[in-house]
Coordinates of C-alpha atoms and ligand atoms in Angstrom, one line a residue:
Chain M
X28 CA -5.3 -15.5 -8.5
X29 CA -6.0 -17.1 -5.3
X30 CA -7.6 -14.1 -3.5
X31 CA -11.3 -13.9 -3.9
X32 CA -11.4 -11.6 -6.8
X33 CA -14.7 -9.7 -7.5
X34 CA -14.9 -9.6 -11.3
X35 CA -17.6 -9.1 -13.7
X36 CA -18.7 -12.5 -15.1
X37 CA -17.7 -11.6 -18.6
X38 CA -14.1 -11.0 -17.8
X39 CA -13.0 -14.7 -17.4
X40 CA -13.3 -15.8 -20.9
X41 CA -12.2 -12.8 -22.9
X42 CA -10.0 -12.5 -25.7
X43 CA -7.7 -9.6 -26.1
X44 CA -7.7 -7.3 -28.9
X45 CA -5.7 -7.7 -32.3
X46 CA -3.2 -4.9 -33.1
X47 CA -1.9 -4.4 -36.5
X48 CA 0.9 -1.9 -37.5
X49 CA 0.9 -1.3 -41.3
X50 CA 3.8 0.6 -42.7
X51 CA 3.9 2.8 -39.6
X52 CA 6.3 5.7 -39.3
X53 CA 6.3 8.6 -36.8
X54 CA 8.0 11.8 -37.2
X55 CA 8.5 14.4 -34.5
X56 CA 9.5 18.0 -34.5
X57 CA 12.9 18.6 -32.8
X58 CA 12.1 21.9 -31.2
X59 CA 15.9 22.7 -30.5
X60 CA 16.8 22.5 -34.3
X61 CA 13.2 23.2 -35.5
X62 CA 13.6 20.4 -37.8
X63 CA 11.9 17.0 -38.2
X64 CA 13.3 13.7 -37.3
X65 CA 12.1 10.2 -37.7
X66 CA 11.4 8.5 -34.4
X67 CA 10.3 5.1 -35.9
X68 CA 9.9 3.9 -39.5
X69 CA 8.8 0.9 -41.4
X70 CA 6.8 -0.8 -38.7
X71 CA 5.0 -3.8 -39.9
X72 CA 3.8 -6.0 -37.1
X73 CA 0.7 -8.3 -36.5
X74 CA -0.2 -9.0 -33.0
X75 CA -3.1 -11.5 -32.9
X76 CA -5.7 -11.7 -30.1
X77 CA -4.4 -13.0 -26.8
X78 CA -0.8 -12.8 -27.7
X79 CA 1.9 -11.7 -25.3
X80 CA 4.6 -9.6 -27.2
X81 CA 7.6 -8.2 -25.6
X82 CA 9.5 -5.2 -27.1
X83 CA 13.2 -4.6 -26.3
X84 CA 15.6 -2.3 -27.7
X85 CA 18.0 0.6 -26.8
X86 CA 16.7 3.8 -25.2
X87 CA 15.2 6.3 -27.6
X88 CA 14.4 3.6 -30.2
X89 CA 10.6 4.4 -30.2
X90 CA 9.3 1.7 -27.9
X91 CA 6.9 4.2 -25.9
X92 CA 6.2 5.9 -29.3
X93 CA 4.8 2.5 -30.4
X94 CA 2.5 2.2 -27.3
X95 CA 1.3 5.7 -27.6
X96 CA 0.1 5.1 -31.0
X97 CA -1.5 1.9 -30.1
X98 CA -3.4 3.7 -27.5
X99 CA -4.3 6.3 -30.2
X100 CA -2.9 9.1 -28.4
X101 CA -1.4 10.4 -31.7
X102 CA -1.7 9.3 -35.2
X103 CA 1.3 7.8 -37.1
X104 CA 2.8 10.1 -39.7
X105 CA 2.5 7.4 -42.4
X106 CA 0.9 4.0 -42.4
X107 CA -1.9 2.9 -39.9
X108 CA -2.4 1.2 -36.6
X109 CA -5.5 -1.0 -36.6
X110 CA -7.1 -2.2 -33.3
X111 CA -9.6 -5.1 -34.0
X112 CA -9.7 -3.8 -37.5
X113 CA -10.5 -0.2 -36.6
X114 CA -8.0 2.6 -37.2
X115 CA -6.9 4.4 -34.1
X116 CA -5.0 7.6 -33.8
X117 CA -7.8 10.1 -34.8
X118 CA -9.6 8.8 -31.7
X119 CA -8.2 7.4 -28.4
X120 CA -8.2 3.7 -28.0
X121 CA -10.2 3.0 -25.0
X122 CA -10.2 -0.7 -25.3
X123 CA -6.5 -0.8 -23.9
X124 CA -5.2 -0.4 -20.6
X125 CA -2.1 1.7 -20.6
X126 CA 0.7 1.5 -18.0
X127 CA 2.9 4.3 -18.9
X128 CA 6.6 4.6 -18.4
X129 CA 6.0 7.4 -15.8
X130 CA 3.6 6.4 -13.1
X131 CA 1.3 9.4 -14.0
X132 CA -0.7 9.0 -10.9
X133 CA -3.0 11.9 -10.0
X134 CA -1.0 13.5 -7.1
X135 CA -4.2 14.9 -5.4
X136 CA -5.7 11.4 -5.1
X137 CA -4.8 8.8 -2.5
X138 CA -3.6 5.4 -3.7
X139 CA -7.2 4.2 -3.3
X140 CA -8.5 7.3 -5.2
X141 CA -6.2 6.5 -8.0
X142 CA -7.3 2.9 -8.3
X143 CA -10.8 3.8 -8.2
X144 CA -10.5 6.2 -11.1
X145 CA -11.4 4.1 -14.0
X146 CA -14.2 2.4 -12.1
X147 CA -15.7 5.7 -11.4
X148 CA -15.4 6.8 -14.9
X149 CA -17.0 3.7 -16.2
X150 CA -19.8 4.1 -13.7
X151 CA -19.4 0.9 -11.6
X152 CA -21.6 0.9 -8.5
X153 CA -19.8 2.2 -5.3
X154 CA -19.9 -1.0 -3.4
X155 CA -18.3 -3.1 -6.2
X156 CA -15.9 -0.3 -6.9
X157 CA -14.5 -0.4 -3.4
X158 CA -14.4 -4.1 -3.4
X159 CA -12.4 -4.3 -6.7
X160 CA -10.1 -1.6 -5.7
X161 CA -9.2 -3.2 -2.4
X162 CA -8.6 -6.4 -4.4
X163 CA -6.4 -4.7 -6.8
X164 CA -4.4 -3.1 -4.2
X165 CA -3.9 -6.3 -2.3
X166 CA -2.8 -8.0 -5.6
X167 CA 0.2 -5.6 -5.9
X168 CA 0.9 -5.9 -2.2
X169 CA 0.0 -2.4 -1.2
X170 CA -2.6 -3.0 1.5
X171 CA -2.3 -0.7 4.4
X172 CA -1.1 2.0 2.1
X173 CA -4.6 3.1 0.6
X174 CA -4.8 6.5 2.2
X175 CA -1.3 7.6 1.2
X176 CA -0.8 10.2 -1.6
X177 CA 1.6 9.3 -4.4
X178 CA 4.2 11.7 -3.1
X179 CA 4.2 9.5 0.1
X180 CA 4.8 6.2 -1.7
X181 CA 8.4 5.0 -2.8
X182 CA 9.2 4.8 -6.6
X183 CA 8.4 1.0 -6.6
X184 CA 5.2 1.5 -4.8
X185 CA 4.0 4.0 -7.3
X186 CA 4.9 1.7 -10.0
X187 CA 2.8 -1.0 -8.5
X188 CA -0.1 1.5 -7.8
X189 CA 0.0 2.3 -11.6
X190 CA -0.2 -1.4 -12.2
X191 CA -3.3 -1.7 -9.9
X192 CA -4.9 1.4 -11.4
X193 CA -5.0 -0.3 -14.7
X194 CA -5.5 -3.9 -13.9
X195 CA -8.5 -3.1 -11.7
X196 CA -10.8 -2.4 -14.6
X197 CA -9.6 -5.4 -16.7
X198 CA -9.0 -3.8 -20.1
X199 CA -9.0 -6.4 -23.0
X200 CA -5.6 -5.4 -23.9
X201 CA -2.7 -4.3 -21.9
X202 CA 0.1 -1.8 -22.9
X203 CA 2.9 -2.0 -20.3
X204 CA 5.8 0.4 -20.6
X205 CA 8.5 -1.0 -18.2
X206 CA 6.1 -1.8 -15.6
X207 CA 8.5 -3.6 -13.3
X208 CA 11.5 -1.3 -13.9
X209 CA 11.7 0.1 -10.5
X210 CA 11.0 -3.0 -8.4
X211 CA 13.6 -5.1 -6.5
X212 CA 14.4 -8.6 -7.8
X213 CA 12.0 -10.4 -5.4
X214 CA 8.9 -8.2 -6.1
X215 CA 9.8 -8.2 -9.7
X216 CA 9.8 -12.0 -10.0
X217 CA 6.4 -12.2 -8.0
X218 CA 4.9 -9.6 -10.3
X219 CA 6.2 -11.3 -13.4
X220 CA 4.7 -14.6 -12.3
X221 CA 1.5 -13.1 -11.4
X222 CA 1.1 -11.2 -14.6
X223 CA 1.7 -14.5 -16.5
X224 CA -0.8 -16.0 -14.2
X225 CA -3.4 -13.4 -15.0
X226 CA -2.7 -13.5 -18.7
X227 CA -2.9 -17.3 -18.9
X228 CA -6.3 -17.0 -17.3
X229 CA -7.8 -14.4 -19.3
X230 CA -5.8 -14.5 -22.5
X231 CA -5.5 -10.7 -22.9
X232 CA -3.4 -9.2 -25.6
X233 CA -0.3 -7.8 -23.8
X234 CA 2.5 -5.5 -25.4
X235 CA 5.2 -5.3 -22.8
X236 CA 8.1 -2.9 -23.3
X237 CA 11.1 -3.7 -21.2
X238 CA 14.8 -2.9 -21.1
X239 CA 15.4 -6.2 -19.5
X240 CA 16.0 -8.8 -22.2
X241 CA 15.7 -11.8 -19.8
X242 CA 12.2 -10.7 -18.7
X243 CA 11.2 -10.1 -22.3
X244 CA 12.1 -13.7 -23.3
X245 CA 10.7 -15.3 -20.2
X246 CA 7.3 -13.7 -20.5
X247 CA 6.5 -13.5 -24.1
X248 CA 5.2 -15.6 -27.1
X249 CA 7.2 -13.2 -29.2
X250 CA 10.1 -10.8 -28.6
X251 CA 10.2 -7.8 -31.0
X252 CA 13.7 -6.3 -31.0
X253 CA 14.0 -2.6 -31.9
X254 CA 17.0 -0.9 -33.5
X255 CA 17.8 2.7 -33.3
X256 CA 18.7 5.6 -35.7
X257 CA 16.1 5.3 -37.2
X258 CA 13.9 3.4 -34.6
X259 CA 12.7 0.3 -36.5
X260 CA 12.1 -3.5 -35.9
X261 CA 15.3 -5.4 -36.5
X262 CA 14.1 -8.8 -35.5
X263 CA 11.2 -10.7 -34.3
X264 CA 11.8 -13.9 -32.4
X265 CA 9.0 -16.4 -31.4
X266 CA 9.5 -17.9 -28.0
X267 CA 8.2 -21.4 -27.8
X268 CA 8.7 -22.3 -24.2
X269 CA 5.7 -24.4 -22.9
X270 CA 2.8 -22.8 -20.9
X271 CA 2.3 -22.3 -18.1
X272 CA 5.9 -21.4 -17.6
X273 CA 8.0 -21.9 -14.6
X274 CA 10.2 -18.6 -15.0
X275 CA 12.8 -20.0 -12.5
X276 CA 13.2 -23.3 -14.4
X277 CA 13.3 -21.8 -17.9
X278 CA 15.9 -19.4 -16.8
X279 CA 18.3 -22.3 -16.5
X280 CA 17.7 -24.2 -19.7
X281 CA 20.2 -24.1 -22.5
X282 CA 17.4 -22.9 -24.9
X283 CA 16.9 -19.9 -22.9
X284 CA 20.6 -19.0 -22.8
X285 CA 20.8 -19.6 -26.6
X286 CA 18.0 -17.1 -27.3
X287 CA 19.2 -14.7 -24.9
X288 CA 22.8 -14.7 -26.3
X289 CA 21.6 -14.3 -29.8
X290 CA 19.2 -11.4 -29.1
X291 CA 21.8 -9.8 -26.9
X292 CA 24.4 -9.7 -29.9
X293 CA 21.6 -8.1 -32.0
X294 CA 21.0 -5.3 -29.5
X295 CA 24.6 -4.8 -28.7
X296 CA 25.1 -4.2 -32.5
X297 CA 22.6 -1.4 -32.5
X298 CA 24.1 0.5 -29.6
Chain G
X6 CA 0.9 -10.4 -5.6
X7 CA -0.7 -13.8 -5.8
X8 CA -1.1 -14.0 -2.2
X9 CA -1.6 -10.7 -0.6
X10 CA -0.4 -12.1 2.8
X11 CA 3.2 -12.6 1.6
X12 CA 4.1 -9.2 0.2
X13 CA 7.1 -7.7 1.5
X14 CA 5.4 -5.0 3.5
X15 CA 3.1 -7.5 5.3
X16 CA 5.9 -9.7 6.0
X17 CA 8.0 -7.1 7.6
X18 CA 5.0 -6.0 9.6
X19 CA 4.5 -9.5 11.1
X20 CA 8.1 -9.9 11.9
X21 CA 8.6 -6.9 14.1
X22 CA 5.4 -6.0 15.9
X23 CA 5.5 -2.5 17.5
X24 CA 7.0 -2.6 21.0
X25 CA 4.1 -2.1 23.5
X26 CA 5.8 1.0 25.0
X27 CA 5.9 2.9 21.9
X28 CA 3.1 4.5 19.9
X29 CA 5.0 4.2 16.7
X30 CA 5.0 1.1 14.6
X31 CA 8.5 -0.5 14.1
X32 CA 10.0 2.0 16.5
X33 CA 13.1 1.6 18.4
X34 CA 13.9 3.4 21.7
X35 CA 16.3 5.5 19.8
X36 CA 13.7 6.6 17.4
X37 CA 11.2 7.3 20.4
X38 CA 13.9 9.6 22.0
X39 CA 14.3 11.4 18.7
X40 CA 10.6 12.0 18.3
X41 CA 10.3 12.9 21.9
X42 CA 13.3 15.4 21.3
X43 CA 11.3 16.9 18.5
X44 CA 10.4 19.2 21.5
X45 CA 13.7 20.8 20.1
X46 CA 11.9 21.7 17.1
X47 CA 9.1 23.1 19.1
X48 CA 11.7 25.0 21.1
X49 CA 13.0 26.6 17.9
X50 CA 9.4 27.7 17.0
X51 CA 9.0 29.0 20.5
X52 CA 12.2 30.9 20.2
X53 CA 10.9 32.5 17.0
X54 CA 7.6 33.4 18.4
X55 CA 9.1 34.9 21.5
X56 CA 11.6 37.1 19.5
X57 CA 9.0 38.2 17.4
X58 CA 6.8 39.2 20.3
X59 CA 9.6 41.1 21.7
X60 CA 10.3 42.9 18.5
X61 CA 6.7 44.0 18.0
X62 CA 6.4 45.2 21.7
X63 CA 9.8 47.1 21.1
X64 CA 8.6 48.7 18.0
X65 CA 5.3 49.8 19.6
X66 CA 7.0 51.1 22.5
X67 CA 9.4 53.1 20.4
X68 CA 6.7 54.4 18.4
X69 CA 4.7 55.5 21.5
X70 CA 7.8 57.1 22.9
X71 CA 9.1 58.9 19.9
X72 CA 5.8 60.3 18.8
X73 CA 3.8 62.9 20.7
X74 CA 3.5 66.6 21.3
X75 CA 6.6 68.5 19.9
X76 CA 8.9 69.6 22.6
X77 CA 8.2 66.8 25.0
X78 CA 10.9 64.5 26.3
X79 CA 12.1 62.0 23.5
X80 CA 9.5 63.1 21.0
X81 CA 10.9 63.1 17.4
X82 CA 7.7 63.1 15.4
X83 CA 4.8 65.4 15.8
X84 CA 1.6 63.4 16.6
X85 CA -0.1 65.7 14.1
X86 CA 1.5 63.5 11.5
X87 CA 2.1 60.2 13.2
X88 CA -0.1 59.6 16.2
X89 CA 0.9 57.2 18.9
X90 CA -0.4 53.7 19.4
X91 CA -2.5 54.7 22.4
X92 CA -4.1 57.4 20.5
X93 CA -5.0 55.0 17.7
X94 CA -6.7 52.7 20.2
X95 CA -8.5 55.6 21.8
X96 CA -9.8 56.6 18.3
X97 CA -11.2 53.1 17.8
X98 CA -12.6 52.9 21.1
X99 CA -14.5 56.3 20.4
X100 CA -15.8 54.9 17.3
X101 CA -17.0 51.9 19.2
X102 CA -18.8 54.1 21.8
X103 CA -20.5 56.1 19.0
X104 CA -21.9 52.6 17.6
X105 CA -19.8 53.4 14.4
X106 CA -17.1 50.8 14.6
X107 CA -19.1 47.4 14.1
X108 CA -21.6 48.9 11.6
X109 CA -18.7 50.4 9.5
X110 CA -16.7 47.2 9.6
X111 CA -19.8 45.3 8.5
X112 CA -20.6 47.6 5.6
X113 CA -17.0 47.3 4.3
X114 CA -16.8 43.5 4.9
X115 CA -20.0 43.3 3.0
X116 CA -18.8 44.9 -0.1
X117 CA -15.4 43.2 0.2
X118 CA -16.8 39.6 0.6
X119 CA -19.6 39.9 -1.8
X120 CA -17.4 41.5 -4.5
X121 CA -14.7 39.0 -3.8
X122 CA -17.1 36.0 -4.2
X123 CA -18.7 37.4 -7.2
X124 CA -15.5 38.4 -8.8
X125 CA -13.7 35.2 -8.1
X126 CA -16.5 33.1 -9.3
X127 CA -16.8 34.8 -12.6
X128 CA -12.9 34.8 -12.9
X129 CA -12.8 31.0 -12.3
X130 CA -15.6 30.3 -14.9
X131 CA -14.1 32.5 -17.5
X132 CA -10.5 31.1 -16.8
X133 CA -11.8 27.6 -17.3
X134 CA -13.9 28.5 -20.3
X135 CA -11.1 30.1 -22.1
X136 CA -8.6 27.8 -20.9
X137 CA -10.2 24.6 -22.0
X138 CA -12.0 25.9 -25.2
X139 CA -8.9 26.5 -27.2
X140 CA -10.8 28.5 -29.9
X141 CA -12.4 30.8 -27.4
X142 CA -9.3 31.4 -25.6
X143 CA -7.5 32.5 -28.7
X144 CA -10.3 34.9 -29.7
X145 CA -10.7 36.4 -26.4
X146 CA -7.0 36.5 -24.8
X147 CA -6.1 39.9 -26.6
X148 CA -9.5 41.3 -25.5
X149 CA -8.9 40.3 -22.0
X150 CA -5.5 41.8 -22.0
X151 CA -6.9 45.2 -23.1
X152 CA -9.6 45.1 -20.5
X153 CA -7.1 44.3 -17.9
X154 CA -4.9 47.2 -19.0
X155 CA -7.6 49.7 -18.0
X156 CA -6.8 51.3 -14.7
X157 CA -9.8 50.2 -12.7
X158 CA -9.8 53.3 -10.4
X159 CA -10.4 55.5 -13.6
X160 CA -13.8 53.6 -14.0
X161 CA -15.0 54.9 -10.5
X162 CA -16.9 57.9 -12.1
X163 CA -18.6 55.6 -14.6
X164 CA -19.5 53.2 -11.8
X165 CA -20.9 56.0 -9.8
X166 CA -23.0 57.1 -12.8
X167 CA -24.3 53.7 -13.5
X168 CA -24.8 52.4 -10.1
X169 CA -25.2 55.2 -7.8
X170 CA -23.6 56.3 -4.6
X171 CA -24.7 53.0 -2.7
X172 CA -23.3 49.7 -2.6
X173 CA -23.4 49.1 -6.2
X174 CA -20.6 51.1 -7.5
X175 CA -18.3 49.7 -4.8
X176 CA -19.3 46.2 -5.6
X177 CA -18.5 46.9 -9.3
X178 CA -15.1 48.2 -8.6
X179 CA -14.2 45.2 -6.4
X180 CA -15.6 42.7 -8.9
X181 CA -13.6 44.3 -11.8
X182 CA -10.4 44.2 -9.6
X183 CA -10.9 40.4 -8.4
X184 CA -12.1 39.1 -11.7
X185 CA -9.0 39.6 -13.6
X186 CA -6.6 38.4 -10.9
X187 CA -8.6 35.2 -10.5
X188 CA -9.2 34.9 -14.3
X189 CA -5.5 35.1 -15.1
X190 CA -4.4 32.6 -12.4
X191 CA -7.2 30.1 -13.4
X192 CA -6.2 30.4 -16.9
X193 CA -2.5 29.7 -16.3
X194 CA -3.6 26.8 -14.0
X195 CA -5.7 25.3 -16.8
X196 CA -2.9 25.6 -19.3
X197 CA -0.4 24.0 -16.8
X198 CA -2.3 20.7 -16.6
X199 CA 0.0 17.7 -17.4
X200 CA -1.2 16.5 -20.8
X201 CA -0.1 12.9 -19.8
X202 CA -2.6 12.8 -17.0
X203 CA -5.3 13.8 -19.4
X204 CA -4.3 11.1 -21.9
X205 CA -4.3 8.6 -19.1
X206 CA -7.8 9.5 -18.3
X207 CA -8.9 9.7 -21.9
X208 CA -7.5 6.0 -22.4
X209 CA -9.8 5.1 -19.5
X210 CA -12.8 6.2 -21.5
X211 CA -13.3 9.6 -19.7
X212 CA -15.5 12.2 -21.1
X213 CA -14.6 15.8 -21.3
X214 CA -16.6 16.4 -18.2
X215 CA -14.6 13.7 -16.5
X216 CA -11.4 15.1 -17.5
X217 CA -12.5 18.5 -16.3
X218 CA -13.7 17.4 -12.8
X219 CA -11.1 14.8 -12.1
X220 CA -7.8 16.3 -13.6
X221 CA -8.2 20.0 -14.8
X222 CA -10.1 21.5 -11.7
X223 CA -7.9 19.8 -9.0
X224 CA -4.7 20.5 -10.9
X225 CA -5.6 24.1 -11.4
X226 CA -6.6 24.4 -7.9
X227 CA -3.1 25.4 -6.7
X228 CA -3.1 28.3 -9.0
X229 CA -6.6 29.2 -8.2
X230 CA -5.8 29.3 -4.5
X231 CA -2.7 31.4 -5.3
X232 CA -4.9 33.7 -7.2
X233 CA -7.3 33.9 -4.2
X234 CA -4.4 34.6 -1.9
X235 CA -3.1 37.5 -4.0
X236 CA -6.5 39.0 -4.6
X237 CA -8.2 39.1 -1.1
X238 CA -6.2 42.1 0.0
X239 CA -7.3 43.8 -3.3
X240 CA -10.8 43.3 -2.5
X241 CA -10.4 45.2 0.7
X242 CA -8.5 48.0 -1.2
X243 CA -11.3 48.2 -3.8
X244 CA -14.1 48.5 -1.2
X245 CA -12.2 51.0 1.0
X246 CA -11.2 53.1 -2.2
X247 CA -14.8 53.2 -3.2
X248 CA -16.0 54.3 0.2
X249 CA -13.2 57.0 0.4
X250 CA -14.3 58.5 -2.9
X251 CA -18.0 58.6 -2.4
X252 CA -19.9 57.2 0.6
X253 CA -21.2 58.1 3.8
X254 CA -20.7 54.6 5.4
X255 CA -18.0 52.1 5.8
X256 CA -14.4 52.2 7.0
X257 CA -13.2 54.1 4.1
X258 CA -15.6 56.8 5.0
X259 CA -14.5 56.8 8.7
X260 CA -11.0 57.3 7.6
X261 CA -11.7 60.0 5.1
X262 CA -14.0 61.9 7.8
X263 CA -11.2 61.6 10.3
X264 CA -8.6 63.1 7.9
X265 CA -10.9 65.9 7.0
X266 CA -11.3 66.7 10.7
X267 CA -7.4 66.6 11.0
X268 CA -7.8 63.6 13.3
X269 CA -4.7 61.7 12.6
X270 CA -5.3 59.3 15.3
X271 CA -8.5 58.3 13.6
X272 CA -6.9 57.7 10.3
X273 CA -4.2 55.6 11.9
X274 CA -7.0 53.7 13.8
X275 CA -8.9 53.1 10.6
X276 CA -5.8 51.7 9.0
X277 CA -5.2 49.5 11.9
X278 CA -8.7 48.1 11.7
X279 CA -8.3 47.5 8.1
X280 CA -5.0 45.7 8.6
X281 CA -6.7 43.3 11.1
X282 CA -9.6 42.6 8.6
X283 CA -7.1 41.8 5.8
X284 CA -5.1 39.4 8.1
X285 CA -8.5 37.7 9.0
X286 CA -9.4 37.4 5.3
X287 CA -6.0 35.9 4.5
X288 CA -6.6 33.5 7.3
X289 CA -9.7 32.4 5.9
X290 CA -8.0 31.7 2.5
X291 CA -5.3 29.7 4.2
X292 CA -7.9 27.5 5.9
X293 CA -9.5 26.9 2.5
X294 CA -6.1 26.1 1.1
X295 CA -5.3 23.6 3.8
X296 CA -8.5 21.9 3.1
X297 CA -8.4 21.8 -0.7
X298 CA -4.6 21.2 -1.1
X299 CA -4.4 18.6 1.6
X300 CA -2.3 16.4 -0.7
X301 CA 0.3 19.2 -1.0
X302 CA 0.5 20.1 2.5
X303 CA 1.0 16.5 3.4
X304 CA 4.0 16.4 1.1
X305 CA 6.1 18.4 3.5
X306 CA 5.2 16.6 6.6
Ligands
ATP30 N1 6.2 13.8 -28.0 C1 7.4 13.9 -28.4 N2 7.7 15.0 -29.2 C2 9.0 14.9 -29.8 N3 9.9 13.8 -29.8 C3 9.4 12.8 -29.0 C4 8.1 12.7 -28.5 N4 8.1 11.6 -27.9 C5 9.2 10.7 -28.2 N5 9.9 11.6 -29.0 C6 11.4 11.1 -29.3 O1 11.2 10.0 -30.1 C7 12.2 9.2 -30.0 C8 11.7 7.9 -29.3 O2 11.1 8.0 -28.1 P1 10.4 7.0 -27.2 O3 9.9 7.5 -26.1 O4 9.5 6.2 -28.0 O5 11.7 6.0 -26.8 P2 11.8 4.7 -26.0 O6 12.1 3.6 -26.9 O7 10.5 4.6 -25.2 O8 13.0 5.0 -25.1 P3 13.2 4.7 -23.5 O9 13.5 3.1 -23.6 O10 14.3 5.5 -23.0 O11 12.0 4.9 -22.9 C9 13.2 9.9 -28.9 O12 14.2 10.4 -29.7 C10 12.4 10.9 -28.3 O13 13.2 12.0 -28.1
MG31 MG1 10.1 4.7 -23.3

């Protein structure tokens, strides 16, 4: 971050949270057939503090469900989700920042109002609030659009607004559900690099859901591959590229191509 | 992202500065012409307004010509049943000269506004309460439905008994009418809140109060405003009905008195005054709407 970032002093050396899924399954009601169906099952996954984990897999395999449970929005049907050793699901997990798949901006608040939201809730003083919001908006390249309502922003801009809204309060763990999905290639590359930069600085824990296998491998320490019917983990791949990473370089190495090919086959087999 | 100055927007901005002649950033002469030609849009609106004025004048003229004393030229309707526009205006002027007009309007407005304010406030509070506290809502909703089913006009004798012939009984009527309309709209609005938005806030460590203030209330506002829009005319109806049944003041009383004196023009004049009042009140709610739902109005621009 080369911009003068106004951050609380404790945020620089902060280790993220540890997430642990132990025998987790989630069953939903199918309202059409008024029957139950298994969205995900047999999830066993340990995410240590400060790790960057990507989750890939076909649509509907339960990636968002995994994040929702990590955020404690609902409890798993069996097993448990632990956050820093504490069970979540009966209570919401307020230690995570959740960038949801839909942008979920408040339509009656301007871009600035949306970015200020978490800081208002946390009682950050007004002056500091404004500074941090301005900085977060600049970081996602939306300076000049502060007074627009979400309906007046493009899809990609809304996506970035959602990012700014979460990054601004520096939660120790980031849950990101296809955060760069609607962005053009250039913007996407910039945001990927910036996310890595941020992560390398603060060592937050990141769970990063994406459809883009390339992105998953480039960014993460570990790629978790989901299969479908039922949703479950079919493979975890440790990614060993050196940090800090030059994404452009890595993309062209034979190692990257090899990993990509292998994981692609796996996912293909699931479709 | 890393360097705010190299984002695509600001780059685009620095490459094509606005031409000095244009007020619009990144504009071309063609765009300027198109915007200038938006006068075309203005013309369409002008055309609508002109036609509307002509239609209104035409209707009033026809009305004036076709009603009057039976046997006169063109007269189709006896002025005893339908009085002419000029007679209506004369009746209103007569009230003005007797110092009855303004005072009657004020009496009616007082009941309307006070009853509306109290009813709407109670309706909103109850709607939020029963909408957000699930348990209370379940317990109360059949009871509310039963109360709502009571024809409010049937309560007038009771209100007269309890609150007397003065302003109290009319207020009670207006409040009971407005309360339910606003209650039901608020309740639906609260139920309509997007759960995902609430979840987003909860993850941000929001308290129940934060959620209510930052999501539930603004989200329900669309519904509440709709409720206010619907109920404003009913507040006037309630007030006038009360005055017609038992009162010696207010527009309702003036109308009833005119009718008992076979003064059809007076009845029509009173109705005209009420119509203007209702339009004025609706205008006030529209202003409120434009302020509170700014984010919605802007969508359409
Ligand atoms: N609240 C819910 N109620 C009922 N079913 C749900 C709910 N949330 C998710 N599901 C179902 O659970 C399954 C997994 O959904 P989920 O949203 O986790 O998929 P996903 O992997 O995120 O898909 P995508 O990549 O398309 O976003 C789907 O079949 C979905 O229909
Ligand atoms: Mg999803």
